[in-house]
JSON list of C-alpha atoms in Angstrom, two decimals:
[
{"chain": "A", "resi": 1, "resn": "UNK", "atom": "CA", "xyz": [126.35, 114.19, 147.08]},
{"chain": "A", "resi": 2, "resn": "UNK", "atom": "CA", "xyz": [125.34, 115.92, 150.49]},
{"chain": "A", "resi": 3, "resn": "UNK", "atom": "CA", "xyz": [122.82, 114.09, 152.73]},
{"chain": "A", "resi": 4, "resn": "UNK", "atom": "CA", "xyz": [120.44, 117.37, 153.27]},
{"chain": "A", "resi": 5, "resn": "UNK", "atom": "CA", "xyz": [118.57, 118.94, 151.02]},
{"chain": "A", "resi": 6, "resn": "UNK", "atom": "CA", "xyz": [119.06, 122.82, 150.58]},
{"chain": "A", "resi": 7, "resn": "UNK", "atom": "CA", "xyz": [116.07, 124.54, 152.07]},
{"chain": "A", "resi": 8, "resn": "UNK", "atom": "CA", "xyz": [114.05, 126.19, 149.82]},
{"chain": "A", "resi": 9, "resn": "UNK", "atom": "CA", "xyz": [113.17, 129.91, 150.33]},
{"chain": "A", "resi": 10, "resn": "UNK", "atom": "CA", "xyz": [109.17, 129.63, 151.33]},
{"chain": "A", "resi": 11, "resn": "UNK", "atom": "CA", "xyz": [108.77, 133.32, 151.05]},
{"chain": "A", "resi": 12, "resn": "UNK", "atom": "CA", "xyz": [109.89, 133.82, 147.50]},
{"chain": "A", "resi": 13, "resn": "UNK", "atom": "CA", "xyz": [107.17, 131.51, 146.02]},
{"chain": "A", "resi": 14, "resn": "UNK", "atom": "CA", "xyz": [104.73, 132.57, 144.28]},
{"chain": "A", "resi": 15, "resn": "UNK", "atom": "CA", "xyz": [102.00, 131.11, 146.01]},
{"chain": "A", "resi": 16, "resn": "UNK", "atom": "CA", "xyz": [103.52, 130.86, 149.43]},
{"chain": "A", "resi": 17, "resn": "UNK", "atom": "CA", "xyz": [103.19, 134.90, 148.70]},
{"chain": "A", "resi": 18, "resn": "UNK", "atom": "CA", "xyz": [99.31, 134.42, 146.86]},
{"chain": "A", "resi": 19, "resn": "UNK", "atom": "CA", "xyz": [98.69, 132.34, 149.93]},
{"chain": "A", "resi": 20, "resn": "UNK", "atom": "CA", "xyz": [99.22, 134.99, 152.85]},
{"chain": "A", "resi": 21, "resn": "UNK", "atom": "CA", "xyz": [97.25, 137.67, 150.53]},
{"chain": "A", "resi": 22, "resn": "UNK", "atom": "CA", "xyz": [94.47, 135.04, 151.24]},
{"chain": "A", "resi": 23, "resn": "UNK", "atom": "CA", "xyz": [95.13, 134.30, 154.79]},
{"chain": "A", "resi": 24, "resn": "UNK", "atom": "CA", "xyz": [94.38, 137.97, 155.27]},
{"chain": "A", "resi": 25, "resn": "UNK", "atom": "CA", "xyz": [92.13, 138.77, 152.56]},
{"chain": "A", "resi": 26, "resn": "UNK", "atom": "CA", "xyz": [90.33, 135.73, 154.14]},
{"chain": "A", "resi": 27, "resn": "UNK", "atom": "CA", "xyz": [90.64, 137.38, 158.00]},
{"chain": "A", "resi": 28, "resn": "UNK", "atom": "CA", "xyz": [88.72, 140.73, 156.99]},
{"chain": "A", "resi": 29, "resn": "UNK", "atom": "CA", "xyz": [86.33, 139.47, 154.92]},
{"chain": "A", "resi": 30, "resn": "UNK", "atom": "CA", "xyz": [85.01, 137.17, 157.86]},
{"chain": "A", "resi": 31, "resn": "UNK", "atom": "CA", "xyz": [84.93, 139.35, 159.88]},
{"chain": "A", "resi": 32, "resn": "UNK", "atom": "CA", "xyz": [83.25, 142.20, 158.06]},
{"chain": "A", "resi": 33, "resn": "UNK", "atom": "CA", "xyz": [80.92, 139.59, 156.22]},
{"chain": "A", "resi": 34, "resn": "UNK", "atom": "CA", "xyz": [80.00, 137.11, 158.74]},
{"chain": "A", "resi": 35, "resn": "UNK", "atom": "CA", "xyz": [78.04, 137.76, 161.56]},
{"chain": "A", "resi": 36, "resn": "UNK", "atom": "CA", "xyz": [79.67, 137.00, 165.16]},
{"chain": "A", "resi": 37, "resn": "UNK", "atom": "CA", "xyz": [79.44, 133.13, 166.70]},
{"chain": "A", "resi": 38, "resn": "UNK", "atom": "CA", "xyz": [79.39, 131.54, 162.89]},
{"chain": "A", "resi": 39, "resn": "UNK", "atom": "CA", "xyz": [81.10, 128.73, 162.68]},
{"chain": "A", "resi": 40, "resn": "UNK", "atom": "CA", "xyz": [82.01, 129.64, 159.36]},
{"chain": "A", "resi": 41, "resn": "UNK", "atom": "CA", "xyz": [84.66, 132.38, 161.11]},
{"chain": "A", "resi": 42, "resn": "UNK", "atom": "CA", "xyz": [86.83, 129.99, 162.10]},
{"chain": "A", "resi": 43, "resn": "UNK", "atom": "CA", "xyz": [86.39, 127.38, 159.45]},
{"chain": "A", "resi": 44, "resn": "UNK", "atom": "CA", "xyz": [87.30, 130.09, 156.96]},
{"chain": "A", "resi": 45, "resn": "UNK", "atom": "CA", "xyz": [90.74, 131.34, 158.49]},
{"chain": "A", "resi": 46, "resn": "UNK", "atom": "CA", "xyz": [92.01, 127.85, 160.01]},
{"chain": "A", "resi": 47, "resn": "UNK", "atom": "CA", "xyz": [91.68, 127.04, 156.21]},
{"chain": "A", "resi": 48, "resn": "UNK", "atom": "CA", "xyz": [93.57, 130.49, 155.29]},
{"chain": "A", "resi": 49, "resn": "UNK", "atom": "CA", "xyz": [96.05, 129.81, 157.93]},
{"chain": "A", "resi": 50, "resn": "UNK", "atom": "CA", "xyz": [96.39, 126.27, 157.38]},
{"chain": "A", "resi": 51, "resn": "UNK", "atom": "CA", "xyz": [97.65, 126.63, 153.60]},
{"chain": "A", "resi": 52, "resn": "UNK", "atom": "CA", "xyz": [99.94, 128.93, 154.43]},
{"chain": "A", "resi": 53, "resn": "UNK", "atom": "CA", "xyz": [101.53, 127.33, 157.12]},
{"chain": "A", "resi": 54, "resn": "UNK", "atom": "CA", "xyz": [101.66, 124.11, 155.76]},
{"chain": "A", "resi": 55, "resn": "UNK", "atom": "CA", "xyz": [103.71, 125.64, 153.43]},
{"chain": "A", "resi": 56, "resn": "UNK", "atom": "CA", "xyz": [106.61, 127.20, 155.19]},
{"chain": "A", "resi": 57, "resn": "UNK", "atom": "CA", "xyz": [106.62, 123.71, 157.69]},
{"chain": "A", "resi": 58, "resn": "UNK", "atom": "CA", "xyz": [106.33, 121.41, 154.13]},
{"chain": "A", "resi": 59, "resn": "UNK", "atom": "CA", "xyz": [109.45, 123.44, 153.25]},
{"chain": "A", "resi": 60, "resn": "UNK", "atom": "CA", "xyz": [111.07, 123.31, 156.04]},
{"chain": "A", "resi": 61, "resn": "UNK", "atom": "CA", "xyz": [111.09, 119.34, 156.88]},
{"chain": "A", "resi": 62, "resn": "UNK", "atom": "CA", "xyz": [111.85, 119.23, 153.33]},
{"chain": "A", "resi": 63, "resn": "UNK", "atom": "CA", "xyz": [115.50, 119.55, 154.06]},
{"chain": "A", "resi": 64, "resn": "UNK", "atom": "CA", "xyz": [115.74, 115.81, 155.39]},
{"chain": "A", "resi": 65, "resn": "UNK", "atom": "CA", "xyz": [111.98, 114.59, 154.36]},
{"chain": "A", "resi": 66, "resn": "UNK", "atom": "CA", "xyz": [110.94, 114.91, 150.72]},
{"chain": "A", "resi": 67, "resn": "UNK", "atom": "CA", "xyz": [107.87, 112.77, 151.64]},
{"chain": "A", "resi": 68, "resn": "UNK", "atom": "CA", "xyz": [106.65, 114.84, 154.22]},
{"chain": "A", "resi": 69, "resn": "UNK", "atom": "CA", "xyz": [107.53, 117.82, 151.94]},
{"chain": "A", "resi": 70, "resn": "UNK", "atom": "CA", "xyz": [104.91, 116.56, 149.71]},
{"chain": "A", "resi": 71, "resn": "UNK", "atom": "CA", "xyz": [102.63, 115.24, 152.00]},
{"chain": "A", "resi": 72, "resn": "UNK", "atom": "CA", "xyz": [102.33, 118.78, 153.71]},
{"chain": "A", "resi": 73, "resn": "UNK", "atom": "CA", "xyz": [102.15, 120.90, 150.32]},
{"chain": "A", "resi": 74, "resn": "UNK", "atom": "CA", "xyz": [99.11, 118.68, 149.37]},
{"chain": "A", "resi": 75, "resn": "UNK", "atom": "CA", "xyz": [97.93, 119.04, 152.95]},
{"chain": "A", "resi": 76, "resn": "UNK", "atom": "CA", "xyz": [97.96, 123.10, 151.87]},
{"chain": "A", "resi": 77, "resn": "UNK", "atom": "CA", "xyz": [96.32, 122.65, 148.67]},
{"chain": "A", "resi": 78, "resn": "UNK", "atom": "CA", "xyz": [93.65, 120.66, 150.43]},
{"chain": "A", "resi": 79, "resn": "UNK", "atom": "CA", "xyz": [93.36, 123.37, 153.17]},
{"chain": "A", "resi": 80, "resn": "UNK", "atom": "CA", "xyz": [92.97, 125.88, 150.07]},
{"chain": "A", "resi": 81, "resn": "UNK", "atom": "CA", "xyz": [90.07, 123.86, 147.99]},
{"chain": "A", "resi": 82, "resn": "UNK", "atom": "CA", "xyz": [88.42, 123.68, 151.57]},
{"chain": "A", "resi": 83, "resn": "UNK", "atom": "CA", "xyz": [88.40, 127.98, 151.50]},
{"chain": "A", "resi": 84, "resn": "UNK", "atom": "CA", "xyz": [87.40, 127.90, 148.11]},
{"chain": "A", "resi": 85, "resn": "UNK", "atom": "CA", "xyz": [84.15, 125.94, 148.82]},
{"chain": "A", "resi": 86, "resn": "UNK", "atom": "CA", "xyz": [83.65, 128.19, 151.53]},
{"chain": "A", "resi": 87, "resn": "UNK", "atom": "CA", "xyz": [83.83, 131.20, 149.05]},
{"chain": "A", "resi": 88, "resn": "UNK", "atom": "CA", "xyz": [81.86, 129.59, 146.38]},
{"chain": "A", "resi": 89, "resn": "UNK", "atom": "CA", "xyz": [79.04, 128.66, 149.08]},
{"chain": "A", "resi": 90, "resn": "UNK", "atom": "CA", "xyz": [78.75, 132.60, 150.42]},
{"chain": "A", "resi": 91, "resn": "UNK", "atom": "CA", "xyz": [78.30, 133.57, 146.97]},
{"chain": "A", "resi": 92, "resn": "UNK", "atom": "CA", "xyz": [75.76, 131.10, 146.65]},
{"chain": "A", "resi": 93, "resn": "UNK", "atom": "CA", "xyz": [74.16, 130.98, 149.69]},
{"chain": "A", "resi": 94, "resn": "UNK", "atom": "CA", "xyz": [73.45, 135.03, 149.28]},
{"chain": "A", "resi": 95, "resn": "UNK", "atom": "CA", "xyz": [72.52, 134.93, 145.60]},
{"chain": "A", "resi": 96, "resn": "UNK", "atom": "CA", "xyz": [75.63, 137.11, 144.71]},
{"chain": "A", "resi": 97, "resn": "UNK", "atom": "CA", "xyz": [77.84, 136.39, 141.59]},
{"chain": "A", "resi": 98, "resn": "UNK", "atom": "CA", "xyz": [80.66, 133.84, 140.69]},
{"chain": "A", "resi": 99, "resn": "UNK", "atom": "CA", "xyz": [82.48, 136.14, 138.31]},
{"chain": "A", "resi": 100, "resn": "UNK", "atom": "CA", "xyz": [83.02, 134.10, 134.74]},
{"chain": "A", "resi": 101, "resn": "UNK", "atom": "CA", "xyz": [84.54, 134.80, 131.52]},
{"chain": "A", "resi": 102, "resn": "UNK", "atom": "CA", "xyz": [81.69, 136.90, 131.02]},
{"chain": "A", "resi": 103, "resn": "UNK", "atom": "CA", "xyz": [81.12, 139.02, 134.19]},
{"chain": "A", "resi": 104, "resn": "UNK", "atom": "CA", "xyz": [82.47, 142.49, 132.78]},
{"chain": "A", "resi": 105, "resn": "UNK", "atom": "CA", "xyz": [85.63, 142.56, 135.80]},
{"chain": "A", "resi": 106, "resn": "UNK", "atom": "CA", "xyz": [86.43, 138.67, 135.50]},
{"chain": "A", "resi": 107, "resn": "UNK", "atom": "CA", "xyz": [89.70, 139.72, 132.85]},
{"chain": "A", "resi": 108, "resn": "UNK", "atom": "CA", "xyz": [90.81, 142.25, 134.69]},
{"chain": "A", "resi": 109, "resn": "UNK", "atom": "CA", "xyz": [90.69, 140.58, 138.24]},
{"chain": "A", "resi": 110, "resn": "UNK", "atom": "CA", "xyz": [92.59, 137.37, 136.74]},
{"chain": "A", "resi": 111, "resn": "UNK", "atom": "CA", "xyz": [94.88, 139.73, 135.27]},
{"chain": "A", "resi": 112, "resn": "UNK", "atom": "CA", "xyz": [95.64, 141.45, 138.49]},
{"chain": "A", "resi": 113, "resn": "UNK", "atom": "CA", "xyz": [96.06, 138.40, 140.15]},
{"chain": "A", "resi": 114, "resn": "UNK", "atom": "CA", "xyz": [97.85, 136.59, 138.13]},
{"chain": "A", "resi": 115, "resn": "UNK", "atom": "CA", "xyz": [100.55, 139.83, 137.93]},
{"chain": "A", "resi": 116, "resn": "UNK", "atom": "CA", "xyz": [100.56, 140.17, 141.90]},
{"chain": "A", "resi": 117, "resn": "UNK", "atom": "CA", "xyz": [101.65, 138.05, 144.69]},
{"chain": "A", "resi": 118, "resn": "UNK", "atom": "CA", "xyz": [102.35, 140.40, 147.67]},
{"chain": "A", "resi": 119, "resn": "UNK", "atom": "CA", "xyz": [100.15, 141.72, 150.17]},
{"chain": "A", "resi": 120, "resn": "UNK", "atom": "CA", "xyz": [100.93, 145.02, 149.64]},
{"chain": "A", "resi": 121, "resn": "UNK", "atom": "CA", "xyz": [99.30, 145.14, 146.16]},
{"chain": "A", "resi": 122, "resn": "UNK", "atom": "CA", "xyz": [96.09, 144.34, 147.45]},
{"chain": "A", "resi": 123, "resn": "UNK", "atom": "CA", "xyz": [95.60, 145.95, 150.59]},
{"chain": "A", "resi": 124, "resn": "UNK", "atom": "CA", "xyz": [94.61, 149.10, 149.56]},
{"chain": "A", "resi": 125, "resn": "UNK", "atom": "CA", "xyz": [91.59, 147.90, 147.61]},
{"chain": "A", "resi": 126, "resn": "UNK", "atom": "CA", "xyz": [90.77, 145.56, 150.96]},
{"chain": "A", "resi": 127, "resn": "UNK", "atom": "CA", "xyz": [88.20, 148.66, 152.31]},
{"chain": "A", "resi": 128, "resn": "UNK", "atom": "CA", "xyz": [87.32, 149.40, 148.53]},
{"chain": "A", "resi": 129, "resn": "UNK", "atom": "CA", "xyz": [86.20, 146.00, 147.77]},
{"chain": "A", "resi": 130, "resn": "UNK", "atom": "CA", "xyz": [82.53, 144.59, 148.51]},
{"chain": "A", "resi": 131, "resn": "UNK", "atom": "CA", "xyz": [81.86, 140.87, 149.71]},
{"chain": "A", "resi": 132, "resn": "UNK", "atom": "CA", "xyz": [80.83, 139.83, 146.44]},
{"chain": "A", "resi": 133, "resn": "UNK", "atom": "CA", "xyz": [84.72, 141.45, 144.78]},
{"chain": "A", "resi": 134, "resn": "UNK", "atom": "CA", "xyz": [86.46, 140.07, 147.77]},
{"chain": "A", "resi": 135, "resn": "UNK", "atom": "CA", "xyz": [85.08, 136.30, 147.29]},
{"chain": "A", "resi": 136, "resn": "UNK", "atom": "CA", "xyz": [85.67, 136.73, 143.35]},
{"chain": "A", "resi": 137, "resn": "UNK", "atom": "CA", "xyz": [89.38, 137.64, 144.34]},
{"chain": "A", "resi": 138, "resn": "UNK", "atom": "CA", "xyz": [89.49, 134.80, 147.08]},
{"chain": "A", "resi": 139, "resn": "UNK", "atom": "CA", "xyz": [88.37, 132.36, 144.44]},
{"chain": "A", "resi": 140, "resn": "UNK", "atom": "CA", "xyz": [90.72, 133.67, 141.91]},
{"chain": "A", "resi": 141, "resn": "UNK", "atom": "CA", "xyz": [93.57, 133.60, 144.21]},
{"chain": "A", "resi": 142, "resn": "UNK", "atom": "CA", "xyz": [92.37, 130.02, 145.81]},
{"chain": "A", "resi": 143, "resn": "UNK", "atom": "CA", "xyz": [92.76, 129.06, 141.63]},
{"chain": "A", "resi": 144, "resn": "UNK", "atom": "CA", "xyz": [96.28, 130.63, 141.68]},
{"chain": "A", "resi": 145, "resn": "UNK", "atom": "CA", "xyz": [97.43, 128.41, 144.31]},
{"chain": "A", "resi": 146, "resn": "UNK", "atom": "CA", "xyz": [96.34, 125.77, 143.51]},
{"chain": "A", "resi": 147, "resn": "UNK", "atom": "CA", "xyz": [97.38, 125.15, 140.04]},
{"chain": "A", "resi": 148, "resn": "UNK", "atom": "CA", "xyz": [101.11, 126.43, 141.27]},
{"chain": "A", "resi": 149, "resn": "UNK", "atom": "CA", "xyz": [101.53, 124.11, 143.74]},
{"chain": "A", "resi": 150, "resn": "UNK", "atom": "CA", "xyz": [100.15, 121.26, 141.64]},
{"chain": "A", "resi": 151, "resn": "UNK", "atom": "CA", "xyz": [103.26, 122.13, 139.50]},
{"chain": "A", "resi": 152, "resn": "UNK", "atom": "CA", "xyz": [105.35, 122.32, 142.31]},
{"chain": "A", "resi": 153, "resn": "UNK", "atom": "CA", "xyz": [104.33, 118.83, 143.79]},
{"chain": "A", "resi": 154, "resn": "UNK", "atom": "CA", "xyz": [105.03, 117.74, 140.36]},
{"chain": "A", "resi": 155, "resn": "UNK", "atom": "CA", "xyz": [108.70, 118.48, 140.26]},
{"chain": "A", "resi": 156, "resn": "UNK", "atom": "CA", "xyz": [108.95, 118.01, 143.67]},
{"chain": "A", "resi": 157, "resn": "UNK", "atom": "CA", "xyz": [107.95, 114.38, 142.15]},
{"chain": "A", "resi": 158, "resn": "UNK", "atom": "CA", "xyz": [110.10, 114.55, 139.69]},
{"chain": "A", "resi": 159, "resn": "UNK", "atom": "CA", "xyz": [113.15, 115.64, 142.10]},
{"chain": "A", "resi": 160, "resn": "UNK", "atom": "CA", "xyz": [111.96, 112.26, 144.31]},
{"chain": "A", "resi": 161, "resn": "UNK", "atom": "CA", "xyz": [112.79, 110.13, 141.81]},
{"chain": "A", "resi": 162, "resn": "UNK", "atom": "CA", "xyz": [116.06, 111.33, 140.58]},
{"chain": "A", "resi": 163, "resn": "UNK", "atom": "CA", "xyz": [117.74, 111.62, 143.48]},
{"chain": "A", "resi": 164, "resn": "UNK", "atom": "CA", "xyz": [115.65, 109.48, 145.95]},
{"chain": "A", "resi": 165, "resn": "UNK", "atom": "CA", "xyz": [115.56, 110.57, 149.21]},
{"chain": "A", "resi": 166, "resn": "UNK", "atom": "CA", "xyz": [117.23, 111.03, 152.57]},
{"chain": "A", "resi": 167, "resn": "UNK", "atom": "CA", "xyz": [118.30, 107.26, 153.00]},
{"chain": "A", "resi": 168, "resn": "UNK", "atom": "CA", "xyz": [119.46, 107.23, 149.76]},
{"chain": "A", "resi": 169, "resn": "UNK", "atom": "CA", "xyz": [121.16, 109.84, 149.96]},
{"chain": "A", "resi": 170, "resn": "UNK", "atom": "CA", "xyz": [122.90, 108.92, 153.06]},
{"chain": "A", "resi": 171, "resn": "UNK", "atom": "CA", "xyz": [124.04, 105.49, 151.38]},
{"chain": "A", "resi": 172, "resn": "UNK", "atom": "CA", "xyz": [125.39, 107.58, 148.73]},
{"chain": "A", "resi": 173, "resn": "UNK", "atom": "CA", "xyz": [127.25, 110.15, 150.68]},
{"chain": "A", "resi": 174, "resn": "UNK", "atom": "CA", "xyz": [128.91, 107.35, 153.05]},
{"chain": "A", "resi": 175, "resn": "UNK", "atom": "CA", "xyz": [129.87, 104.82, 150.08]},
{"chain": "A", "resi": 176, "resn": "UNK", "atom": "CA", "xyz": [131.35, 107.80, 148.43]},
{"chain": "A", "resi": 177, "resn": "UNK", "atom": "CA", "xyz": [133.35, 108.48, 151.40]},
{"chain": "A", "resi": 178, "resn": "UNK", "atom": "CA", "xyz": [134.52, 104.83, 151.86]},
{"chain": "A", "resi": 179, "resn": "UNK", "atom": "CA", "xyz": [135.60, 104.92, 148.57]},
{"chain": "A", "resi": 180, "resn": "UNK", "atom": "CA", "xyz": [137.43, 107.64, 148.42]},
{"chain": "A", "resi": 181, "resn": "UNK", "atom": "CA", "xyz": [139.15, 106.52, 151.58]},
{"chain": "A", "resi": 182, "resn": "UNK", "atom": "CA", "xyz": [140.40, 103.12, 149.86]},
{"chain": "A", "resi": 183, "resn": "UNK", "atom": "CA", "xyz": [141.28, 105.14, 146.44]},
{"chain": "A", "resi": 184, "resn": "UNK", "atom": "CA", "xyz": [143.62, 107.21, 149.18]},
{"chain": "A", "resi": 185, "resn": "UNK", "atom": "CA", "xyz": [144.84, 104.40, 150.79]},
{"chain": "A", "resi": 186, "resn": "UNK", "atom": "CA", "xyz": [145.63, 102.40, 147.85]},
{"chain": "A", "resi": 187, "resn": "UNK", "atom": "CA", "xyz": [147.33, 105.94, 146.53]},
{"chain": "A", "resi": 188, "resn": "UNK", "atom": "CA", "xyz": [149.48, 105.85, 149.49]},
{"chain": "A", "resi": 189, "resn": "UNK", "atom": "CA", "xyz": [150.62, 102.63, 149.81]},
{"chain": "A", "resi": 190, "resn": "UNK", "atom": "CA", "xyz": [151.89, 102.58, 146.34]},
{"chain": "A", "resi": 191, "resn": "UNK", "atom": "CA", "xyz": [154.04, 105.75, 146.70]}
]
């Protein structure tokens, strides 16, 4: 058993991808949206940015630290339910609508995001889309998210308790090694 942890790929996640759509989804739309010296500006895209990062670092340290792995994933999920409110709140705040199973383009936008995680797919509808589509599509990809890393956490979880972590681990790999240095050294002296 080896002591680290192989680093998992960040950028070929699903919602590591879902999350930089919203870091810049999340970066226009404030700054077409809201007017200059909000607070809200700022709020808004340290929340983008903070999910997303959070991610790649939770990945990262999660080469040695599986508890920090998790405690930084959930520190991106809470960084995304944090932009969601803000969503939610401009919607409601300027009387506009929360799409729902029965707003006419609520299938079709879960659809598309559900089928696309890059940023390419959805930067050509960025100067298409009014504030009320792009905080619909925030929401829907804040949802996304979400629910993915929830399962992720969950085998992450899972992974914890099967194979414990890095102290563990460490035991393990050095007993092995003393062992199979006395097996060897019990092989030798009886040849």
């Amino acid at each position: 058993m080896g002591v680290l942890r192989k680093q998992s790929n960040w950028e070929s996640l699903y919602f590591y991808q879902k999350s930089q759509v919203l870091y810049q989804l999340t970066f226009i739309f404030v700054q077409r949206y809201l007017k200059r010296g909000d607070r809200t500006i700022d709020q808004m895209v340290q929340a983008a940015r903070s999910g997303k990062q959070n991610i790649v670092e939770g990945s990262a340290v999660g080469v040695t630290s599986m508890e920090m792995e998790i405690k930084l994933m959930n520190v991106a999920r809470s960084s995304i339910k944090e932009l969601k409110e803000d969503y939610e709140d401009y919607l409601v705040s300027r009387q506009l609508r929360l799409w729902q199973k029965n707003h006419p383009r609520y299938d079709k936008m879960i659809d598309f995001c559900k089928q696309h995680n890059k940023l390419e797919d959805y930067q050509p509808y960025f100067d298409k889309w009014d504030d009320e589509t792009m905080a619909n599509v925030a929401l829907s990809l804040c949802h996304f998210v979400d629910r993915m890393m929830t399962n992720y956490e969950q085998r992450l979880e899972k992974t914890f308790v099967e194979e414990g972590g890095i102290k563990e681990r460490m035991t393990a790999a050095r007993v092995g090694y003393r062992t199979n240095q006395k097996d060897e050294i019990s092989r030798l002296q009886t040849t």
